[in-house]
PDB file of C-alpha atoms in Angstrom:
ATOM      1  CA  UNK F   1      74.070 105.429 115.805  1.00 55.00           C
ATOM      2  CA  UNK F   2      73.431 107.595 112.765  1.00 65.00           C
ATOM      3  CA  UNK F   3      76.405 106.642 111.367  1.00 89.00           C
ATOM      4  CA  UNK F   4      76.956 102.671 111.832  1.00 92.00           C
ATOM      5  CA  UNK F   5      76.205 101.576 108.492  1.00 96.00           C
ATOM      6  CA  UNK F   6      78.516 104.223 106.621  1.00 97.00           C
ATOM      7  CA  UNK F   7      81.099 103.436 104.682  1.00 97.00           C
ATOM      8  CA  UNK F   8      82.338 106.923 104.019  1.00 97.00           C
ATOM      9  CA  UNK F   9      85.915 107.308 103.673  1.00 97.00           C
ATOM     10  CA  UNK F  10      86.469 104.072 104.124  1.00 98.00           C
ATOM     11  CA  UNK F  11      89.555 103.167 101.886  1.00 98.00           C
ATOM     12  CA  UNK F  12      88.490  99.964 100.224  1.00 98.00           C
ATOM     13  CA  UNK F  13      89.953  97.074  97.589  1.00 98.00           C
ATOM     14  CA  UNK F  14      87.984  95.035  95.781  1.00 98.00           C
ATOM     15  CA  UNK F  15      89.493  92.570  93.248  1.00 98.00           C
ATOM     16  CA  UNK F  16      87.744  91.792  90.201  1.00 96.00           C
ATOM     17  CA  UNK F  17      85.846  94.458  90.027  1.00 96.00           C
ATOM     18  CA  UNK F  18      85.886  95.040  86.279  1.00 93.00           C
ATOM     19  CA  UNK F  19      82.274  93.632  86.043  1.00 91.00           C
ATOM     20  CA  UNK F  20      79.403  91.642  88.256  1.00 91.00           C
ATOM     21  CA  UNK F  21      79.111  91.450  91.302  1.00 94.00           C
ATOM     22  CA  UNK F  22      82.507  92.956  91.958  1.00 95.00           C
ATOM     23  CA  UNK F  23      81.612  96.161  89.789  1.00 95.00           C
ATOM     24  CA  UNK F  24      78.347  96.230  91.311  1.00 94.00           C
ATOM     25  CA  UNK F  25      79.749  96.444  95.020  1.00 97.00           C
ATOM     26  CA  UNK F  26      82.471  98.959  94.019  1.00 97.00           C
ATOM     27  CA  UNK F  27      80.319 101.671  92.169  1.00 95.00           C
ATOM     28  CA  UNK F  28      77.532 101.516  95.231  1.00 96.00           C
ATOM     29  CA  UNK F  29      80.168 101.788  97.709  1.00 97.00           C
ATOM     30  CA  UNK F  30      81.577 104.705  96.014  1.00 96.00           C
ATOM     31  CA  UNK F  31      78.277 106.244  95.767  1.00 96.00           C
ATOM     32  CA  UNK F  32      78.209 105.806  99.473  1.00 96.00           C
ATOM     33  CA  UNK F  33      81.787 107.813  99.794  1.00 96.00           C
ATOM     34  CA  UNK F  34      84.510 105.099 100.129  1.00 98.00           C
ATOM     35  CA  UNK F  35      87.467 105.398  98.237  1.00 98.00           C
ATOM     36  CA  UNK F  36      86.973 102.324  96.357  1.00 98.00           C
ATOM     37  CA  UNK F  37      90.302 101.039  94.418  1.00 98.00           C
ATOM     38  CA  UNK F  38      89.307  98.116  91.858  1.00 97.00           C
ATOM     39  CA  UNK F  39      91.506  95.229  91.053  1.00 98.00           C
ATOM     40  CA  UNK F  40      91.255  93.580  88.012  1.00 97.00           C
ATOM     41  CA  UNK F  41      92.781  93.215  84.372  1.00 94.00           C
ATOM     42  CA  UNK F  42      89.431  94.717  82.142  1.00 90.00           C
ATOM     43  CA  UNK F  43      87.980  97.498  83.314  1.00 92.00           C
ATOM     44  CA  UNK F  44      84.864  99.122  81.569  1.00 85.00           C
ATOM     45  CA  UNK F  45      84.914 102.334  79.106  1.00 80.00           C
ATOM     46  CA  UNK F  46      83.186 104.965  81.788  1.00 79.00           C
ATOM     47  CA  UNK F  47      83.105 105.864  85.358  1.00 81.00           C
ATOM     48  CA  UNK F  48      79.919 107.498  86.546  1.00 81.00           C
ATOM     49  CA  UNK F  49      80.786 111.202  86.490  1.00 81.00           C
ATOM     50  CA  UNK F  50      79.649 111.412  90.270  1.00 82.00           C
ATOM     51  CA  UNK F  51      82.324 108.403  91.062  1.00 85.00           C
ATOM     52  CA  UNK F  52      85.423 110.255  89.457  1.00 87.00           C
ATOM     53  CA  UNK F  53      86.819 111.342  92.466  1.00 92.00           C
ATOM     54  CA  UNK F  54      86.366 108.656  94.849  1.00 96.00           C
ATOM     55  CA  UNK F  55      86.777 105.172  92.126  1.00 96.00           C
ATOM     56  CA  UNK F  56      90.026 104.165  91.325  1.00 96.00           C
ATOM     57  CA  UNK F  57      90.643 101.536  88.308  1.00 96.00           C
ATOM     58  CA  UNK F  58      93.889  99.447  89.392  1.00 97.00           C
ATOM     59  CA  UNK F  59      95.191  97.264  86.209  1.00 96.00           C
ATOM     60  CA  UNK F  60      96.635  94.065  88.351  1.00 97.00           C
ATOM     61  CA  UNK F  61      97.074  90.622  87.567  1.00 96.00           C
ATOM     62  CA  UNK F  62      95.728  89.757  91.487  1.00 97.00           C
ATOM     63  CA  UNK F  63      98.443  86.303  90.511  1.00 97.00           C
ATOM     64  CA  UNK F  64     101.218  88.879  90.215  1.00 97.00           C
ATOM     65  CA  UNK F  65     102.125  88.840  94.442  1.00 97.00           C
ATOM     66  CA  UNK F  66     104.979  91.944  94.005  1.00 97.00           C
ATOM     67  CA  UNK F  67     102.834  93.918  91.538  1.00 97.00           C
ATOM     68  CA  UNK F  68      99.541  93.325  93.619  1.00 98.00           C
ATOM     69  CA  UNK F  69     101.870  94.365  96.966  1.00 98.00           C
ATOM     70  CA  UNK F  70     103.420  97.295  95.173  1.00 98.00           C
ATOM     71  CA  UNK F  71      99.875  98.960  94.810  1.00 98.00           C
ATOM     72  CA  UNK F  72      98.476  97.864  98.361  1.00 98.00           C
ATOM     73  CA  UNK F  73     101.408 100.052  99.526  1.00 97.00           C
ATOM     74  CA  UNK F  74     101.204 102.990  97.393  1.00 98.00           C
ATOM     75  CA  UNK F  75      97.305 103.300  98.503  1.00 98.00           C
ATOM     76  CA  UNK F  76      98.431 102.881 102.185  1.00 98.00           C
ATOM     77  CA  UNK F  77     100.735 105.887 101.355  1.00 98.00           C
ATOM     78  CA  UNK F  78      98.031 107.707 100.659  1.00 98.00           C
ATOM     79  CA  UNK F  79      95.437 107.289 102.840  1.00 98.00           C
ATOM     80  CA  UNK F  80      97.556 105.911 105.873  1.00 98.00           C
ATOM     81  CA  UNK F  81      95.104 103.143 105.938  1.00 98.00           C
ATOM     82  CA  UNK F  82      93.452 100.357 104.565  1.00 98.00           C
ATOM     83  CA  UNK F  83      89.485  99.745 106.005  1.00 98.00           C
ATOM     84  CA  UNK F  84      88.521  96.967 103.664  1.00 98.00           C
ATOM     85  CA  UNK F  85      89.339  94.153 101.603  1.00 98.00           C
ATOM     86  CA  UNK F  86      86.517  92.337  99.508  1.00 98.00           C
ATOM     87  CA  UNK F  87      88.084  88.959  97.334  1.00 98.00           C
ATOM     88  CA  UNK F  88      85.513  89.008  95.406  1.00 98.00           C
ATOM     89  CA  UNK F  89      87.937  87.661  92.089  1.00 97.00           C
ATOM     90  CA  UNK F  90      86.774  84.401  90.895  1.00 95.00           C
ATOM     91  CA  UNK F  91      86.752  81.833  87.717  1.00 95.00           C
ATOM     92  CA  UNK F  92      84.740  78.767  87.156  1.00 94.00           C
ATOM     93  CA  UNK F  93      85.221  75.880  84.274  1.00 94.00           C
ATOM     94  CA  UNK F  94      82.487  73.262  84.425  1.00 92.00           C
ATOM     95  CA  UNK F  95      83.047  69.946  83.250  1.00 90.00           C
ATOM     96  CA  UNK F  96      81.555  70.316  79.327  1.00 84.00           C
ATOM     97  CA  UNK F  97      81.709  66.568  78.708  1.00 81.00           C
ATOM     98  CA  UNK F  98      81.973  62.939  80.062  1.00 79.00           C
ATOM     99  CA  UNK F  99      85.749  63.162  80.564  1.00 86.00           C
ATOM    100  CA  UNK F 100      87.554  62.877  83.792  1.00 92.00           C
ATOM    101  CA  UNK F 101      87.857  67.144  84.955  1.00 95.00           C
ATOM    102  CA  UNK F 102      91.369  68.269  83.994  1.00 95.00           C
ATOM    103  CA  UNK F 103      94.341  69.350  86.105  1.00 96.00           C
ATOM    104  CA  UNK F 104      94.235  72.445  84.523  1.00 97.00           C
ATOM    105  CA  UNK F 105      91.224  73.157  85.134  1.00 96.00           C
ATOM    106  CA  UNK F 106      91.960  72.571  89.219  1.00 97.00           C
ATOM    107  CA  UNK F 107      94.901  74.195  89.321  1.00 98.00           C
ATOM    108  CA  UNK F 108      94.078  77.445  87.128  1.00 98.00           C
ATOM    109  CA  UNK F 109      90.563  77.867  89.158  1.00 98.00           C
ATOM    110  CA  UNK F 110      92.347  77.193  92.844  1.00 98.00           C
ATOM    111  CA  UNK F 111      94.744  80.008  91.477  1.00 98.00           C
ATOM    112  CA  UNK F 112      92.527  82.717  91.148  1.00 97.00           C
ATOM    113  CA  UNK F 113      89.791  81.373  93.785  1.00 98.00           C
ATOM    114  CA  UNK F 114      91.449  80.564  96.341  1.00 98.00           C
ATOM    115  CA  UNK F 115      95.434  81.104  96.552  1.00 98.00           C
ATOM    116  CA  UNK F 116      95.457  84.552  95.013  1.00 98.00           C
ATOM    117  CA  UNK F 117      92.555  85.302  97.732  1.00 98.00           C
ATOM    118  CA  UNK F 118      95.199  84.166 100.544  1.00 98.00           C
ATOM    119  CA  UNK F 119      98.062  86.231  98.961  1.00 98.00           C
ATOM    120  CA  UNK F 120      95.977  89.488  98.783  1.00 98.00           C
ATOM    121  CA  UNK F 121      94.509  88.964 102.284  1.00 98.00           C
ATOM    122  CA  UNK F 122      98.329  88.215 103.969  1.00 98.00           C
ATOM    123  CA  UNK F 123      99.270  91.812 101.895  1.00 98.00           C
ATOM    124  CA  UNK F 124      96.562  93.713 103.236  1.00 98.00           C
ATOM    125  CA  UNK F 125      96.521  92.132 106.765  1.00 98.00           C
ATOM    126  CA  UNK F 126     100.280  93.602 106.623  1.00 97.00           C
ATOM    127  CA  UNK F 127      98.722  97.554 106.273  1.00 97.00           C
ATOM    128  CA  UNK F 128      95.945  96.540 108.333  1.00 98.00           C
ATOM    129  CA  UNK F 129      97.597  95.754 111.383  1.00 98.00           C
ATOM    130  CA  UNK F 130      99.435  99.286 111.474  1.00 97.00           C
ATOM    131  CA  UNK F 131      96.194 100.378 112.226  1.00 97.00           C
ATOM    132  CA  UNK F 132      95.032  97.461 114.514  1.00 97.00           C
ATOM    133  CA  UNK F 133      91.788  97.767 112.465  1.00 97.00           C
ATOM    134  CA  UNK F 134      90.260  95.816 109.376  1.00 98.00           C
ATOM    135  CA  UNK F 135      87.822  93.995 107.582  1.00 98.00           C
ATOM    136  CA  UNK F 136      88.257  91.480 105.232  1.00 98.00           C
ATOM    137  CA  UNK F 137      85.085  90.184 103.237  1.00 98.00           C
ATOM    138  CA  UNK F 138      85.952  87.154 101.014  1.00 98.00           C
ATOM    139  CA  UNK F 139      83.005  85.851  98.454  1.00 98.00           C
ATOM    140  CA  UNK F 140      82.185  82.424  98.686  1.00 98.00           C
ATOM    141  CA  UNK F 141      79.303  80.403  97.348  1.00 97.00           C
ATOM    142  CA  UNK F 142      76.783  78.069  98.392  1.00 96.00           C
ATOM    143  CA  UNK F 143      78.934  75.659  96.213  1.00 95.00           C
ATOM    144  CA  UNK F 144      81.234  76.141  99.998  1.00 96.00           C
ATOM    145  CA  UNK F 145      78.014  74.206 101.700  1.00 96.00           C
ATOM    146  CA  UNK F 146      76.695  72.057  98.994  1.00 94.00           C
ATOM    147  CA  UNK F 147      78.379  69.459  96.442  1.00 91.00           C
ATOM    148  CA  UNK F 148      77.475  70.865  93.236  1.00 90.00           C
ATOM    149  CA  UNK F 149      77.697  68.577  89.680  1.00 90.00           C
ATOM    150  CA  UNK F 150      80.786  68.720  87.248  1.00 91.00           C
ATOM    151  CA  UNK F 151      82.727  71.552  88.701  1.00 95.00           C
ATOM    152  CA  UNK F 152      85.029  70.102  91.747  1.00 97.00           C
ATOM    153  CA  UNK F 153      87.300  72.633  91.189  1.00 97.00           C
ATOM    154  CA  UNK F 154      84.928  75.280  91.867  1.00 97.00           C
ATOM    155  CA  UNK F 155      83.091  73.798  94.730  1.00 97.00           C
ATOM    156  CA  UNK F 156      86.437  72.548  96.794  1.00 98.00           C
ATOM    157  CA  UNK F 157      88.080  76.605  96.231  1.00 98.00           C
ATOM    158  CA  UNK F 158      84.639  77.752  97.960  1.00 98.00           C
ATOM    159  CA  UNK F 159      84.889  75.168 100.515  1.00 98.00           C
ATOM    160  CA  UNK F 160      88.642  76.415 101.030  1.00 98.00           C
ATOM    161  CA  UNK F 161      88.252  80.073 100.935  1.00 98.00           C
ATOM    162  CA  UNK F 162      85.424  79.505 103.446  1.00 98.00           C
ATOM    163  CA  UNK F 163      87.532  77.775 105.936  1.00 98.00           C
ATOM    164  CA  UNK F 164      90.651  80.272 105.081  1.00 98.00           C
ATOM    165  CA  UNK F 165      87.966  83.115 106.220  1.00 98.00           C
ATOM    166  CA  UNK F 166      87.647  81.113 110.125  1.00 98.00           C
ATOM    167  CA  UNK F 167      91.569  80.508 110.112  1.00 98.00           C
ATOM    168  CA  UNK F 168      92.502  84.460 109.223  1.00 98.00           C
ATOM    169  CA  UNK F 169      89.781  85.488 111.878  1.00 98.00           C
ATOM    170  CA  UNK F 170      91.547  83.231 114.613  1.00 98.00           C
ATOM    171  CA  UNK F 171      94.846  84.614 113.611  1.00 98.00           C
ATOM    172  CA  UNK F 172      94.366  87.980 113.217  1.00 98.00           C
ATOM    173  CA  UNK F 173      91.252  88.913 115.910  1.00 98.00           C
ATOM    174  CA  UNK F 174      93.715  89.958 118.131  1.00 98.00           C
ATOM    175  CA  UNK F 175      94.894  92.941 115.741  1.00 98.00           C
ATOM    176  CA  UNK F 176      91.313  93.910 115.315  1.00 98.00           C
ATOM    177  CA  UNK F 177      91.066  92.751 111.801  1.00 98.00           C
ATOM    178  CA  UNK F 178      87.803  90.870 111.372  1.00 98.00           C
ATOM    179  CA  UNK F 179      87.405  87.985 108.292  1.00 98.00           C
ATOM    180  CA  UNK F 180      83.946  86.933 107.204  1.00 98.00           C
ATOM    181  CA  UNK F 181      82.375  85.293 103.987  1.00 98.00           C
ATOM    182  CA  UNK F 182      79.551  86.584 101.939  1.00 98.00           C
ATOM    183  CA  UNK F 183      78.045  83.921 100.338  1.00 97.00           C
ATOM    184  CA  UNK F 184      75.911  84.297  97.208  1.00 96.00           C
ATOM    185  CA  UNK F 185      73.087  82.374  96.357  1.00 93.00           C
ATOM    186  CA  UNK F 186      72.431  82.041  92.091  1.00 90.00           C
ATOM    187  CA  UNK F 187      72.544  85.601  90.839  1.00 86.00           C
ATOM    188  CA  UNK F 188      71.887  86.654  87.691  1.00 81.00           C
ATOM    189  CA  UNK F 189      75.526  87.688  86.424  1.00 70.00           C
ATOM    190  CA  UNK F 190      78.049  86.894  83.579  1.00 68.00           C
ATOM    191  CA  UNK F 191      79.175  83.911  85.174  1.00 68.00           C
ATOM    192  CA  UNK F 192      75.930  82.401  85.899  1.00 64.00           C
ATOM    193  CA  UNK F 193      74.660  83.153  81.832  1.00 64.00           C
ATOM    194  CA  UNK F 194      74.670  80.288  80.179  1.00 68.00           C
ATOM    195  CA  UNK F 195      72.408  79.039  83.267  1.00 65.00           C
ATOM    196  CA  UNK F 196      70.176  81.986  83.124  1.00 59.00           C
ATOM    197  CA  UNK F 197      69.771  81.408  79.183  1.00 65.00           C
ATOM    198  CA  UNK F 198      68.620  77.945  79.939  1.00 66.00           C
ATOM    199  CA  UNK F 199      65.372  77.761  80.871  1.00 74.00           C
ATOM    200  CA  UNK F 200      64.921  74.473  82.662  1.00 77.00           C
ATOM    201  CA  UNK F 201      67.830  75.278  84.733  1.00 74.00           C
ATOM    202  CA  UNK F 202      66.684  78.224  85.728  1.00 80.00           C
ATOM    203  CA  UNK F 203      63.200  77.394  86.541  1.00 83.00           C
ATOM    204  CA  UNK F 204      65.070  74.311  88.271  1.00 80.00           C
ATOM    205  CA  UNK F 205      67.280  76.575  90.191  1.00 76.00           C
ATOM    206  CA  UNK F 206      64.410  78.894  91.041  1.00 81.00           C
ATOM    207  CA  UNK F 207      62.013  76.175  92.435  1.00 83.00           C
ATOM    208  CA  UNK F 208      65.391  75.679  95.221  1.00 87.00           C
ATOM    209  CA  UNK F 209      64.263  79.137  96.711  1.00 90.00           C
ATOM    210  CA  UNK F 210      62.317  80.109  99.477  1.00 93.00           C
ATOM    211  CA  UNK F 211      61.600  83.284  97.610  1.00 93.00           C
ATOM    212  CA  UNK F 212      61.283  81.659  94.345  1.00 92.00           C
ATOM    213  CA  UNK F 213      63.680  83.868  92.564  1.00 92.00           C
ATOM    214  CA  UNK F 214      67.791  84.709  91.574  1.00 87.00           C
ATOM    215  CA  UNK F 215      68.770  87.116  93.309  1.00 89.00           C
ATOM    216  CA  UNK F 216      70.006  90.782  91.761  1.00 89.00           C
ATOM    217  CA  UNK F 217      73.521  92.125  92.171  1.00 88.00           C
ATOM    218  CA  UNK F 218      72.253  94.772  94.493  1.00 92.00           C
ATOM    219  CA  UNK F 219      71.225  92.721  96.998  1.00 95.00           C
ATOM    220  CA  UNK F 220      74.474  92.071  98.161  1.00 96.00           C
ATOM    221  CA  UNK F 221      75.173  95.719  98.602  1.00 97.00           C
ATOM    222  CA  UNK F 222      73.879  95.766 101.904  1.00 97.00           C
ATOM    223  CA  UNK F 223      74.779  92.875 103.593  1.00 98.00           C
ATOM    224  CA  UNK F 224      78.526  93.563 102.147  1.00 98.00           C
ATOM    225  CA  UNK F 225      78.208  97.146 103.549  1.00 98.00           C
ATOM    226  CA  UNK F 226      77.082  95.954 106.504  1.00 98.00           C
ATOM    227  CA  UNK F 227      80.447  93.500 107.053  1.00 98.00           C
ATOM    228  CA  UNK F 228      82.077  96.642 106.139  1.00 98.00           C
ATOM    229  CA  UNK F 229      81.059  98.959 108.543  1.00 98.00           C
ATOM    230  CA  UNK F 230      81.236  99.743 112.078  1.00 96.00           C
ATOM    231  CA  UNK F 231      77.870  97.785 112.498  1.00 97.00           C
ATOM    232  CA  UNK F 232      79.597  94.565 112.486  1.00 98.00           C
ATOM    233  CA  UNK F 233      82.163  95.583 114.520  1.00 97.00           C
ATOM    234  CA  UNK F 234      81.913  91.728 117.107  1.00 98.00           C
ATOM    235  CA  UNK F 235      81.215  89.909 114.003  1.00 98.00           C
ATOM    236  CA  UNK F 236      83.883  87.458 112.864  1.00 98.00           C
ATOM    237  CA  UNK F 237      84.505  83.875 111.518  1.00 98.00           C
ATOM    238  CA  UNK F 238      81.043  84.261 110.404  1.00 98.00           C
ATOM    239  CA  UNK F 239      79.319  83.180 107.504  1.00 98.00           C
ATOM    240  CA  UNK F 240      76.587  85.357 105.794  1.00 98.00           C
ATOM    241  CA  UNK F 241      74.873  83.643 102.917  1.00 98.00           C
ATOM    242  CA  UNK F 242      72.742  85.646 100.205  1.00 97.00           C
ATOM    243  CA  UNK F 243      70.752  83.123  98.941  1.00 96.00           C
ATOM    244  CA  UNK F 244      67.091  83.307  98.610  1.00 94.00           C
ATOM    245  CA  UNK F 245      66.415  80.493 101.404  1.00 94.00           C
ATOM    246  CA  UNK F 246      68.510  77.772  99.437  1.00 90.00           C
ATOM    247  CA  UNK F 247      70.417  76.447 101.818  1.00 95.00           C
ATOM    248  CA  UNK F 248      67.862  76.931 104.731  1.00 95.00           C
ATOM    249  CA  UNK F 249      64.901  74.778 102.398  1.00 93.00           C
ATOM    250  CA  UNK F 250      64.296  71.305 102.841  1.00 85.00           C
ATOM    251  CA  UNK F 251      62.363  70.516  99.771  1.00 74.00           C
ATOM    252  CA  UNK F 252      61.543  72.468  96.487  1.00 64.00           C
ATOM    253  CA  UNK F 253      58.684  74.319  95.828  1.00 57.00           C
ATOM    254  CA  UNK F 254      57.364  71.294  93.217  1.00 56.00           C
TER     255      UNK F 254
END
């Protein structure tokens, strides 16, 4: 029992892992001893010393399907295995004005959100199922629950990864490969900063919250390790949301 929550030696991928959440995730799991390979295009200047050996920076456009196979299969090479899979990638570009939201806004956020999350997840599940073992985490959002304002683009990808999560599970149970979503509640990170910075928003979003707070970046350490790990081994399908109470309150604190 000792040993249900590690995630040592696990061989994990996380995409955009360059900062946030995503870097937060990859640099505790490392600490924990996972090999921990990060996805992304910007990467920062310096790994913790006592990472080196076991955090890997992987430059990949996650859009780029050959380039992002190419390096799935050179770390299955490797290791013989892939354990985990995080999507944690994502974009977001709010309406800024009273205009109709743009096409390009749609299509460039569904890219990155949600299509380049079912390209990476088909890859992996290829490796995976050699092994007849896996676990795929994707990142979702309360925005998958709830219609949030001026960003359909955002909300609808969340929605879809969400149900992407339940049809991957029913697909690919039977290989032992489990799919769940993590789904963060407001968090104070670089994509939620102009919110943070604003302080009737934030008050506003803090008064939605049982525990009358954001949330910090390492607070999803543990209930992503735990999705990881052997401790979650009949869990599947499922939905685990990190979100201070928000979607569980009925009314606001004021």
């Amino acid at each position: 029992m000792k040993n249900l929550f590690s995630v040592s030696e696990k061989v994990v991928l996380i995409t955009g892992a360059g900062q946030g959440i995503g870097r937060n995730l990859a640099e505790n799991m490392a600490e924990l001893g996972a090999f921990v390979y990060c996805f992304d295009i910007k990467f920062p200047n310096n790994i913790p010393q006592n990472l080196i050996k076991n955090l890997f920076h992987v430059n990949c456009n996650i859009t780029n399907i050959k380039k992002f196979q190419n390096r799935c299969e050179k770390i299955f090479t490797k290791h013989k295995k892939i354990d985990v899979l995080i999507n944690n990638a994502g974009v977001t570009f709010p309406r800024t004005d009273n205009d109709m939201y743009t096409q390009k806004k749609w299509f460039d956020t569904m890219k990155i959100n949600l299509t380049a999350a079912f390209t990476c997840s088909q890859i992996v599940i290829e490796q995976m199922i050699k092994n007849k073992k896996g676990s795929i985490i994707n990142i979702t959002s309360i925005n998958a629950e709830l219609g949030f304002p001026n960003n359909p683009a955002y909300v609808a990808s969340k929605g879809g990864l969400k149900m992407l999560s339940k049809s991957f599970a029913r697909d690919y149970g039977i290989y032992g490969i489990r799919v769940n979503n993590l789904g963060p509640g407001y968090f104070k990170t670089t994509m939620n900063k102009k919110s943070w910075e604003n302080m009737k928003t934030r008050k506003m979003r803090t008064s939605r919250t049982m525990l009358g707070r954001w949330g910090n970046s390492e607070e999803l350490v543990g209930p992503c390790i735990f999705l990881a790990s052997d401790a979650s081994s009949y869990i599947t399908g499922h939905d685990l949301y990190v979100d201070g109470g928000w979607l569980a309150n009925g009314l606001s604190a004021n």
